[in-house]
mmCIF file with all atom_site columns, C-alpha atoms in Angstrom:
data_model
loop_
_atom_site.group_PDB
_atom_site.id
_atom_site.type_symbol
_atom_site.label_atom_id
_atom_site.label_alt_id
_atom_site.label_comp_id
_atom_site.label_asym_id
_atom_site.label_entity_id
_atom_site.label_seq_id
_atom_site.pdbx_PDB_ins_code
_atom_site.Cartn_x
_atom_site.Cartn_y
_atom_site.Cartn_z
_atom_site.occupancy
_atom_site.B_iso_or_equiv
_atom_site.pdbx_formal_charge
_atom_site.auth_seq_id
_atom_site.auth_comp_id
_atom_site.auth_asym_id
_atom_site.auth_atom_id
_atom_site.pdbx_PDB_model_num
ATOM 1   C CA . UNK A 1 1   ? -29.023 -55.755 -14.030 1.00 0.00 ? 30  UNK A CA 1
ATOM 2   C CA . UNK A 1 2   ? -30.589 -52.334 -12.453 1.00 0.00 ? 31  UNK A CA 1
ATOM 3   C CA . UNK A 1 3   ? -31.030 -48.420 -13.215 1.00 0.00 ? 32  UNK A CA 1
ATOM 4   C CA . UNK A 1 4   ? -29.866 -46.008 -10.945 1.00 0.00 ? 33  UNK A CA 1
ATOM 5   C CA . UNK A 1 5   ? -31.444 -42.758 -10.754 1.00 0.00 ? 34  UNK A CA 1
ATOM 6   C CA . UNK A 1 6   ? -29.892 -40.989 -7.677  1.00 0.00 ? 35  UNK A CA 1
ATOM 7   C CA . UNK A 1 7   ? -29.497 -37.516 -6.406  1.00 0.00 ? 36  UNK A CA 1
ATOM 8   C CA . UNK A 1 8   ? -26.621 -36.121 -4.401  1.00 0.00 ? 37  UNK A CA 1
ATOM 9   C CA . UNK A 1 9   ? -28.271 -32.839 -3.073  1.00 0.00 ? 38  UNK A CA 1
ATOM 10  C CA . UNK A 1 10  ? -31.357 -34.310 -1.595  1.00 0.00 ? 39  UNK A CA 1
ATOM 11  C CA . UNK A 1 11  ? -29.934 -37.871 -0.632  1.00 0.00 ? 40  UNK A CA 1
ATOM 12  C CA . UNK A 1 12  ? -32.780 -39.602 -2.910  1.00 0.00 ? 41  UNK A CA 1
ATOM 13  C CA . UNK A 1 13  ? -31.844 -42.980 -4.912  1.00 0.00 ? 42  UNK A CA 1
ATOM 14  C CA . UNK A 1 14  ? -34.166 -45.309 -6.726  1.00 0.00 ? 43  UNK A CA 1
ATOM 15  C CA . UNK A 1 15  ? -32.982 -48.663 -8.533  1.00 0.00 ? 44  UNK A CA 1
ATOM 16  C CA . UNK A 1 16  ? -35.216 -50.642 -10.298 1.00 0.00 ? 45  UNK A CA 1
ATOM 17  C CA . UNK A 1 17  ? -34.213 -54.371 -11.010 1.00 0.00 ? 46  UNK A CA 1
ATOM 18  C CA . UNK A 1 18  ? -34.086 -54.911 -14.585 1.00 0.00 ? 47  UNK A CA 1
ATOM 19  C CA . UNK A 1 19  ? -32.489 -58.841 -14.414 1.00 0.00 ? 48  UNK A CA 1
ATOM 20  C CA . UNK A 1 20  ? -32.722 -61.699 -13.522 1.00 0.00 ? 49  UNK A CA 1
ATOM 21  C CA . UNK A 1 21  ? -36.435 -61.818 -15.327 1.00 0.00 ? 50  UNK A CA 1
ATOM 22  C CA . UNK A 1 22  ? -37.805 -63.245 -11.514 1.00 0.00 ? 51  UNK A CA 1
ATOM 23  C CA . UNK A 1 23  ? -36.448 -60.156 -9.672  1.00 0.00 ? 52  UNK A CA 1
ATOM 24  C CA . UNK A 1 24  ? -37.485 -57.993 -13.001 1.00 0.00 ? 53  UNK A CA 1
ATOM 25  C CA . UNK A 1 25  ? -39.867 -54.926 -11.530 1.00 0.00 ? 54  UNK A CA 1
ATOM 26  C CA . UNK A 1 26  ? -38.245 -54.895 -7.844  1.00 0.00 ? 55  UNK A CA 1
ATOM 27  C CA . UNK A 1 27  ? -36.928 -51.803 -6.626  1.00 0.00 ? 56  UNK A CA 1
ATOM 28  C CA . UNK A 1 28  ? -35.537 -49.392 -3.761  1.00 0.00 ? 57  UNK A CA 1
ATOM 29  C CA . UNK A 1 29  ? -36.188 -46.399 -3.332  1.00 0.00 ? 58  UNK A CA 1
ATOM 30  C CA . UNK A 1 30  ? -34.304 -43.661 -0.943  1.00 0.00 ? 59  UNK A CA 1
ATOM 31  C CA . UNK A 1 31  ? -35.563 -40.433 0.663   1.00 0.00 ? 60  UNK A CA 1
ATOM 32  C CA . UNK A 1 32  ? -33.318 -39.391 3.405   1.00 0.00 ? 61  UNK A CA 1
ATOM 33  C CA . UNK A 1 33  ? -32.454 -42.130 5.878   1.00 0.00 ? 62  UNK A CA 1
ATOM 34  C CA . UNK A 1 34  ? -35.052 -44.200 4.993   1.00 0.00 ? 63  UNK A CA 1
ATOM 35  C CA . UNK A 1 35  ? -35.141 -46.792 2.673   1.00 0.00 ? 64  UNK A CA 1
ATOM 36  C CA . UNK A 1 36  ? -38.073 -48.958 0.987   1.00 0.00 ? 65  UNK A CA 1
ATOM 37  C CA . UNK A 1 37  ? -37.974 -52.751 -1.012  1.00 0.00 ? 66  UNK A CA 1
ATOM 38  C CA . UNK A 1 38  ? -40.412 -52.509 -3.246  1.00 0.00 ? 67  UNK A CA 1
ATOM 39  C CA . UNK A 1 39  ? -42.236 -55.958 -4.482  1.00 0.00 ? 68  UNK A CA 1
ATOM 40  C CA . UNK A 1 40  ? -44.672 -56.251 -7.133  1.00 0.00 ? 69  UNK A CA 1
ATOM 41  C CA . UNK A 1 41  ? -45.802 -59.329 -6.625  1.00 0.00 ? 70  UNK A CA 1
ATOM 42  C CA . UNK A 1 42  ? -46.744 -58.842 -4.008  1.00 0.00 ? 71  UNK A CA 1
ATOM 43  C CA . UNK A 1 43  ? -46.969 -55.251 -4.422  1.00 0.00 ? 72  UNK A CA 1
ATOM 44  C CA . UNK A 1 44  ? -45.810 -53.950 -0.697  1.00 0.00 ? 73  UNK A CA 1
ATOM 45  C CA . UNK A 1 45  ? -43.156 -52.286 0.384   1.00 0.00 ? 74  UNK A CA 1
ATOM 46  C CA . UNK A 1 46  ? -41.029 -53.105 3.153   1.00 0.00 ? 75  UNK A CA 1
ATOM 47  C CA . UNK A 1 47  ? -38.517 -50.602 5.005   1.00 0.00 ? 76  UNK A CA 1
ATOM 48  C CA . UNK A 1 48  ? -35.302 -51.457 4.981   1.00 0.00 ? 77  UNK A CA 1
ATOM 49  C CA . UNK A 1 49  ? -31.530 -50.340 5.581   1.00 0.00 ? 78  UNK A CA 1
ATOM 50  C CA . UNK A 1 50  ? -28.265 -48.526 3.964   1.00 0.00 ? 79  UNK A CA 1
ATOM 51  C CA . UNK A 1 51  ? -26.591 -51.835 5.803   1.00 0.00 ? 80  UNK A CA 1
ATOM 52  C CA . UNK A 1 52  ? -28.589 -54.134 4.069   1.00 0.00 ? 81  UNK A CA 1
ATOM 53  C CA . UNK A 1 53  ? -27.908 -56.180 0.793   1.00 0.00 ? 82  UNK A CA 1
ATOM 54  C CA . UNK A 1 54  ? -29.173 -55.175 -2.780  1.00 0.00 ? 83  UNK A CA 1
ATOM 55  C CA . UNK A 1 55  ? -31.090 -58.618 -4.166  1.00 0.00 ? 84  UNK A CA 1
ATOM 56  C CA . UNK A 1 56  ? -28.876 -61.100 -2.616  1.00 0.00 ? 85  UNK A CA 1
ATOM 57  C CA . UNK A 1 57  ? -25.063 -59.571 -3.456  1.00 0.00 ? 86  UNK A CA 1
ATOM 58  C CA . UNK A 1 58  ? -22.287 -58.092 -1.545  1.00 0.00 ? 87  UNK A CA 1
ATOM 59  C CA . UNK A 1 59  ? -23.193 -54.386 -2.786  1.00 0.00 ? 88  UNK A CA 1
ATOM 60  C CA . UNK A 1 60  ? -25.581 -52.331 -0.046  1.00 0.00 ? 89  UNK A CA 1
ATOM 61  C CA . UNK A 1 61  ? -28.292 -49.333 -0.250  1.00 0.00 ? 90  UNK A CA 1
ATOM 62  C CA . UNK A 1 62  ? -25.111 -47.522 1.388   1.00 0.00 ? 91  UNK A CA 1
ATOM 63  C CA . UNK A 1 63  ? -22.818 -48.238 -1.884  1.00 0.00 ? 92  UNK A CA 1
ATOM 64  C CA . UNK A 1 64  ? -25.169 -46.836 -4.159  1.00 0.00 ? 93  UNK A CA 1
ATOM 65  C CA . UNK A 1 65  ? -25.878 -43.809 -1.940  1.00 0.00 ? 94  UNK A CA 1
ATOM 66  C CA . UNK A 1 66  ? -23.971 -40.515 -2.373  1.00 0.00 ? 95  UNK A CA 1
ATOM 67  C CA . UNK A 1 67  ? -20.285 -41.219 -0.500  1.00 0.00 ? 96  UNK A CA 1
ATOM 68  C CA . UNK A 1 68  ? -19.602 -38.420 1.676   1.00 0.00 ? 97  UNK A CA 1
ATOM 69  C CA . UNK A 1 69  ? -17.092 -39.356 4.227   1.00 0.00 ? 98  UNK A CA 1
ATOM 70  C CA . UNK A 1 70  ? -16.352 -36.689 5.321   1.00 0.00 ? 99  UNK A CA 1
ATOM 71  C CA . UNK A 1 71  ? -20.092 -36.181 7.269   1.00 0.00 ? 100 UNK A CA 1
ATOM 72  C CA . UNK A 1 72  ? -19.977 -39.401 8.737   1.00 0.00 ? 101 UNK A CA 1
ATOM 73  C CA . UNK A 1 73  ? -15.979 -40.459 9.358   1.00 0.00 ? 102 UNK A CA 1
ATOM 74  C CA . UNK A 1 74  ? -13.065 -38.410 11.405  1.00 0.00 ? 103 UNK A CA 1
ATOM 75  C CA . UNK A 1 75  ? -9.750  -39.284 9.847   1.00 0.00 ? 104 UNK A CA 1
ATOM 76  C CA . UNK A 1 76  ? -7.610  -40.964 12.387  1.00 0.00 ? 105 UNK A CA 1
ATOM 77  C CA . UNK A 1 77  ? -4.567  -42.031 11.528  1.00 0.00 ? 106 UNK A CA 1
ATOM 78  C CA . UNK A 1 78  ? -2.674  -41.885 7.728   1.00 0.00 ? 107 UNK A CA 1
ATOM 79  C CA . UNK A 1 79  ? 0.257   -42.818 5.573   1.00 0.00 ? 108 UNK A CA 1
ATOM 80  C CA . UNK A 1 80  ? 1.925   -42.209 2.741   1.00 0.00 ? 109 UNK A CA 1
ATOM 81  C CA . UNK A 1 81  ? 2.208   -45.252 0.356   1.00 0.00 ? 110 UNK A CA 1
ATOM 82  C CA . UNK A 1 82  ? 1.362   -46.992 -2.618  1.00 0.00 ? 111 UNK A CA 1
ATOM 83  C CA . UNK A 1 83  ? -1.450  -49.358 -4.209  1.00 0.00 ? 112 UNK A CA 1
ATOM 84  C CA . UNK A 1 84  ? -0.064  -51.067 -7.576  1.00 0.00 ? 113 UNK A CA 1
ATOM 85  C CA . UNK A 1 85  ? 1.913   -48.321 -9.647  1.00 0.00 ? 114 UNK A CA 1
ATOM 86  C CA . UNK A 1 86  ? -0.107  -45.251 -7.928  1.00 0.00 ? 115 UNK A CA 1
ATOM 87  C CA . UNK A 1 87  ? 1.434   -43.609 -5.040  1.00 0.00 ? 116 UNK A CA 1
ATOM 88  C CA . UNK A 1 88  ? -1.692  -43.214 -2.332  1.00 0.00 ? 117 UNK A CA 1
ATOM 89  C CA . UNK A 1 89  ? -2.717  -41.922 1.012   1.00 0.00 ? 118 UNK A CA 1
ATOM 90  C CA . UNK A 1 90  ? -4.065  -44.201 3.398   1.00 0.00 ? 119 UNK A CA 1
ATOM 91  C CA . UNK A 1 91  ? -6.870  -43.446 5.820   1.00 0.00 ? 120 UNK A CA 1
ATOM 92  C CA . UNK A 1 92  ? -8.427  -44.430 8.661   1.00 0.00 ? 121 UNK A CA 1
ATOM 93  C CA . UNK A 1 93  ? -11.728 -43.671 9.198   1.00 0.00 ? 122 UNK A CA 1
ATOM 94  C CA . UNK A 1 94  ? -13.626 -43.566 12.513  1.00 0.00 ? 123 UNK A CA 1
ATOM 95  C CA . UNK A 1 95  ? -17.643 -43.465 12.138  1.00 0.00 ? 124 UNK A CA 1
ATOM 96  C CA . UNK A 1 96  ? -19.161 -40.126 13.820  1.00 0.00 ? 125 UNK A CA 1
ATOM 97  C CA . UNK A 1 97  ? -22.540 -41.778 14.006  1.00 0.00 ? 126 UNK A CA 1
ATOM 98  C CA . UNK A 1 98  ? -24.346 -44.841 14.055  1.00 0.00 ? 127 UNK A CA 1
ATOM 99  C CA . UNK A 1 99  ? -25.880 -44.008 10.847  1.00 0.00 ? 128 UNK A CA 1
ATOM 100 C CA . UNK A 1 100 ? -23.606 -45.206 8.366   1.00 0.00 ? 129 UNK A CA 1
ATOM 101 C CA . UNK A 1 101 ? -22.827 -49.061 7.149   1.00 0.00 ? 130 UNK A CA 1
ATOM 102 C CA . UNK A 1 102 ? -19.947 -49.896 8.812   1.00 0.00 ? 131 UNK A CA 1
ATOM 103 C CA . UNK A 1 103 ? -18.204 -48.298 12.345  1.00 0.00 ? 132 UNK A CA 1
ATOM 104 C CA . UNK A 1 104 ? -14.580 -48.047 10.788  1.00 0.00 ? 133 UNK A CA 1
ATOM 105 C CA . UNK A 1 105 ? -13.118 -47.609 7.181   1.00 0.00 ? 134 UNK A CA 1
ATOM 106 C CA . UNK A 1 106 ? -9.491  -47.691 5.885   1.00 0.00 ? 135 UNK A CA 1
ATOM 107 C CA . UNK A 1 107 ? -9.231  -46.855 2.360   1.00 0.00 ? 136 UNK A CA 1
ATOM 108 C CA . UNK A 1 108 ? -6.568  -46.065 -0.216  1.00 0.00 ? 137 UNK A CA 1
ATOM 109 C CA . UNK A 1 109 ? -7.012  -42.530 -1.949  1.00 0.00 ? 138 UNK A CA 1
ATOM 110 C CA . UNK A 1 110 ? -5.001  -41.349 -5.179  1.00 0.00 ? 139 UNK A CA 1
ATOM 111 C CA . UNK A 1 111 ? -2.860  -39.247 -4.467  1.00 0.00 ? 140 UNK A CA 1
ATOM 112 C CA . UNK A 1 112 ? -2.875  -36.908 -7.699  1.00 0.00 ? 141 UNK A CA 1
ATOM 113 C CA . UNK A 1 113 ? -6.843  -37.526 -8.680  1.00 0.00 ? 142 UNK A CA 1
ATOM 114 C CA . UNK A 1 114 ? -7.974  -37.454 -4.754  1.00 0.00 ? 143 UNK A CA 1
ATOM 115 C CA . UNK A 1 115 ? -10.606 -40.445 -5.923  1.00 0.00 ? 144 UNK A CA 1
ATOM 116 C CA . UNK A 1 116 ? -10.647 -43.895 -3.946  1.00 0.00 ? 145 UNK A CA 1
ATOM 117 C CA . UNK A 1 117 ? -9.083  -46.892 -5.250  1.00 0.00 ? 146 UNK A CA 1
ATOM 118 C CA . UNK A 1 118 ? -9.650  -49.585 -2.201  1.00 0.00 ? 147 UNK A CA 1
ATOM 119 C CA . UNK A 1 119 ? -11.821 -49.610 0.737   1.00 0.00 ? 148 UNK A CA 1
ATOM 120 C CA . UNK A 1 120 ? -11.707 -52.083 3.416   1.00 0.00 ? 149 UNK A CA 1
ATOM 121 C CA . UNK A 1 121 ? -14.800 -51.948 5.907   1.00 0.00 ? 150 UNK A CA 1
ATOM 122 C CA . UNK A 1 122 ? -14.374 -52.864 9.431   1.00 0.00 ? 151 UNK A CA 1
ATOM 123 C CA . UNK A 1 123 ? -17.126 -53.850 12.082  1.00 0.00 ? 152 UNK A CA 1
ATOM 124 C CA . UNK A 1 124 ? -17.708 -52.388 15.735  1.00 0.00 ? 153 UNK A CA 1
ATOM 125 C CA . UNK A 1 125 ? -14.875 -55.320 16.927  1.00 0.00 ? 154 UNK A CA 1
ATOM 126 C CA . UNK A 1 126 ? -12.628 -54.618 14.212  1.00 0.00 ? 155 UNK A CA 1
ATOM 127 C CA . UNK A 1 127 ? -13.489 -57.731 12.063  1.00 0.00 ? 156 UNK A CA 1
ATOM 128 C CA . UNK A 1 128 ? -12.556 -56.840 8.515   1.00 0.00 ? 157 UNK A CA 1
ATOM 129 C CA . UNK A 1 129 ? -16.352 -57.291 6.637   1.00 0.00 ? 158 UNK A CA 1
ATOM 130 C CA . UNK A 1 130 ? -15.503 -56.820 3.382   1.00 0.00 ? 159 UNK A CA 1
ATOM 131 C CA . UNK A 1 131 ? -12.990 -55.167 0.716   1.00 0.00 ? 160 UNK A CA 1
ATOM 132 C CA . UNK A 1 132 ? -13.760 -53.296 -2.571  1.00 0.00 ? 161 UNK A CA 1
ATOM 133 C CA . UNK A 1 133 ? -11.881 -52.125 -5.279  1.00 0.00 ? 162 UNK A CA 1
ATOM 134 C CA . UNK A 1 134 ? -12.687 -49.007 -7.151  1.00 0.00 ? 163 UNK A CA 1
ATOM 135 C CA . UNK A 1 135 ? -10.020 -49.949 -10.822 1.00 0.00 ? 164 UNK A CA 1
ATOM 136 C CA . UNK A 1 136 ? -12.000 -47.644 -12.991 1.00 0.00 ? 165 UNK A CA 1
ATOM 137 C CA . UNK A 1 137 ? -13.272 -44.096 -12.817 1.00 0.00 ? 166 UNK A CA 1
ATOM 138 C CA . UNK A 1 138 ? -15.540 -42.659 -15.343 1.00 0.00 ? 167 UNK A CA 1
ATOM 139 C CA . UNK A 1 139 ? -15.903 -38.514 -15.868 1.00 0.00 ? 168 UNK A CA 1
ATOM 140 C CA . UNK A 1 140 ? -19.745 -37.550 -15.441 1.00 0.00 ? 169 UNK A CA 1
ATOM 141 C CA . UNK A 1 141 ? -19.953 -33.146 -15.960 1.00 0.00 ? 170 UNK A CA 1
ATOM 142 C CA . UNK A 1 142 ? -17.195 -32.451 -13.294 1.00 0.00 ? 171 UNK A CA 1
ATOM 143 C CA . UNK A 1 143 ? -17.161 -35.658 -11.172 1.00 0.00 ? 172 UNK A CA 1
ATOM 144 C CA . UNK A 1 144 ? -15.032 -38.602 -11.486 1.00 0.00 ? 173 UNK A CA 1
ATOM 145 C CA . UNK A 1 145 ? -17.492 -41.560 -10.436 1.00 0.00 ? 174 UNK A CA 1
ATOM 146 C CA . UNK A 1 146 ? -16.296 -44.882 -9.764  1.00 0.00 ? 175 UNK A CA 1
ATOM 147 C CA . UNK A 1 147 ? -17.742 -47.052 -13.234 1.00 0.00 ? 176 UNK A CA 1
ATOM 148 C CA . UNK A 1 148 ? -16.715 -50.347 -11.319 1.00 0.00 ? 177 UNK A CA 1
ATOM 149 C CA . UNK A 1 149 ? -17.075 -51.583 -7.969  1.00 0.00 ? 178 UNK A CA 1
ATOM 150 C CA . UNK A 1 150 ? -15.340 -54.860 -7.018  1.00 0.00 ? 179 UNK A CA 1
ATOM 151 C CA . UNK A 1 151 ? -16.694 -55.692 -3.659  1.00 0.00 ? 180 UNK A CA 1
ATOM 152 C CA . UNK A 1 152 ? -14.942 -58.821 -1.476  1.00 0.00 ? 181 UNK A CA 1
ATOM 153 C CA . UNK A 1 153 ? -17.323 -60.262 0.771   1.00 0.00 ? 182 UNK A CA 1
ATOM 154 C CA . UNK A 1 154 ? -14.232 -61.146 3.714   1.00 0.00 ? 183 UNK A CA 1
ATOM 155 C CA . UNK A 1 155 ? -16.713 -63.213 5.882   1.00 0.00 ? 184 UNK A CA 1
ATOM 156 C CA . UNK A 1 156 ? -17.758 -65.854 2.872   1.00 0.00 ? 185 UNK A CA 1
ATOM 157 C CA . UNK A 1 157 ? -14.753 -66.982 0.928   1.00 0.00 ? 186 UNK A CA 1
ATOM 158 C CA . UNK A 1 158 ? -15.051 -66.425 -2.328  1.00 0.00 ? 187 UNK A CA 1
ATOM 159 C CA . UNK A 1 159 ? -18.030 -64.213 -2.844  1.00 0.00 ? 188 UNK A CA 1
ATOM 160 C CA . UNK A 1 160 ? -17.643 -61.286 -4.459  1.00 0.00 ? 189 UNK A CA 1
ATOM 161 C CA . UNK A 1 161 ? -19.978 -58.723 -6.704  1.00 0.00 ? 190 UNK A CA 1
ATOM 162 C CA . UNK A 1 162 ? -19.707 -56.623 -9.064  1.00 0.00 ? 191 UNK A CA 1
ATOM 163 C CA . UNK A 1 163 ? -20.545 -53.398 -9.837  1.00 0.00 ? 192 UNK A CA 1
ATOM 164 C CA . UNK A 1 164 ? -20.623 -51.804 -13.091 1.00 0.00 ? 193 UNK A CA 1
ATOM 165 C CA . UNK A 1 165 ? -21.838 -48.474 -14.514 1.00 0.00 ? 194 UNK A CA 1
ATOM 166 C CA . UNK A 1 166 ? -22.878 -47.747 -17.610 1.00 0.00 ? 195 UNK A CA 1
ATOM 167 C CA . UNK A 1 167 ? -24.610 -44.003 -19.958 1.00 0.00 ? 196 UNK A CA 1
ATOM 168 C CA . UNK A 1 168 ? -23.987 -41.947 -16.536 1.00 0.00 ? 197 UNK A CA 1
ATOM 169 C CA . UNK A 1 169 ? -25.443 -39.033 -17.259 1.00 0.00 ? 198 UNK A CA 1
ATOM 170 C CA . UNK A 1 170 ? -26.317 -36.151 -14.766 1.00 0.00 ? 199 UNK A CA 1
ATOM 171 C CA . UNK A 1 171 ? -29.386 -35.050 -16.202 1.00 0.00 ? 200 UNK A CA 1
ATOM 172 C CA . UNK A 1 172 ? -32.181 -32.986 -14.421 1.00 0.00 ? 201 UNK A CA 1
ATOM 173 C CA . UNK A 1 173 ? -34.412 -35.998 -12.566 1.00 0.00 ? 202 UNK A CA 1
ATOM 174 C CA . UNK A 1 174 ? -38.142 -35.054 -12.289 1.00 0.00 ? 203 UNK A CA 1
ATOM 175 C CA . UNK A 1 175 ? -39.095 -34.878 -8.311  1.00 0.00 ? 204 UNK A CA 1
ATOM 176 C CA . UNK A 1 176 ? -41.796 -37.175 -9.301  1.00 0.00 ? 205 UNK A CA 1
ATOM 177 C CA . UNK A 1 177 ? -39.440 -40.170 -10.081 1.00 0.00 ? 206 UNK A CA 1
ATOM 178 C CA . UNK A 1 178 ? -38.061 -40.418 -6.334  1.00 0.00 ? 207 UNK A CA 1
ATOM 179 C CA . UNK A 1 179 ? -41.874 -41.504 -5.071  1.00 0.00 ? 208 UNK A CA 1
ATOM 180 C CA . UNK A 1 180 ? -43.252 -45.057 -4.020  1.00 0.00 ? 209 UNK A CA 1
ATOM 181 C CA . UNK A 1 181 ? -46.336 -44.462 -6.588  1.00 0.00 ? 210 UNK A CA 1
ATOM 182 C CA . UNK A 1 182 ? -42.894 -43.890 -9.180  1.00 0.00 ? 211 UNK A CA 1
ATOM 183 C CA . UNK A 1 183 ? -41.705 -47.425 -8.323  1.00 0.00 ? 212 UNK A CA 1
ATOM 184 C CA . UNK A 1 184 ? -44.670 -48.844 -8.663  1.00 0.00 ? 213 UNK A CA 1
ATOM 185 C CA . UNK A 1 185 ? -45.733 -47.417 -11.486 1.00 0.00 ? 214 UNK A CA 1
ATOM 186 C CA . UNK A 1 186 ? -42.599 -48.512 -14.064 1.00 0.00 ? 215 UNK A CA 1
ATOM 187 C CA . UNK A 1 187 ? -42.106 -51.829 -11.792 1.00 0.00 ? 216 UNK A CA 1
ATOM 188 C CA . UNK A 1 188 ? -46.053 -53.053 -13.152 1.00 0.00 ? 217 UNK A CA 1
#
């Protein structure tokens, strides 16, 4: 269990781990392209990347930052299809930059609401690394955000992570939240 603060317009997030107790107080801070992991036991920050997994799960730092696929990927192929009972566009995306977690993505986007229902992440060699499912969305202000994400590790049979969002809000967050000193203070 964690608490997430995110500011999309400045590409910032702060994650504070609440459970399990052994990891309580650990946290992550992203400012621009820099991601820092904080351990309250050692009172040290360690630089990490958007590709690194969070707390040994299949979720990555990139999963919690703003999703701006159009800025980071080009559509190289597309087709119409169905996913369950939904009409979808199936888009094959190629990274424009190396500053992303995966070189290639395949996404299933609902045609009627333009929300991602499924995403496959591929390595540079074309190997399927993981699959993410987005079965539930919630409206926050004027945006639809994933309320639940199921991440399936395609390299380790049976390994999966579920992220569930609750109590989402669009309230203003003070600048001081997105600092190392804030993370240190609330972690101890």
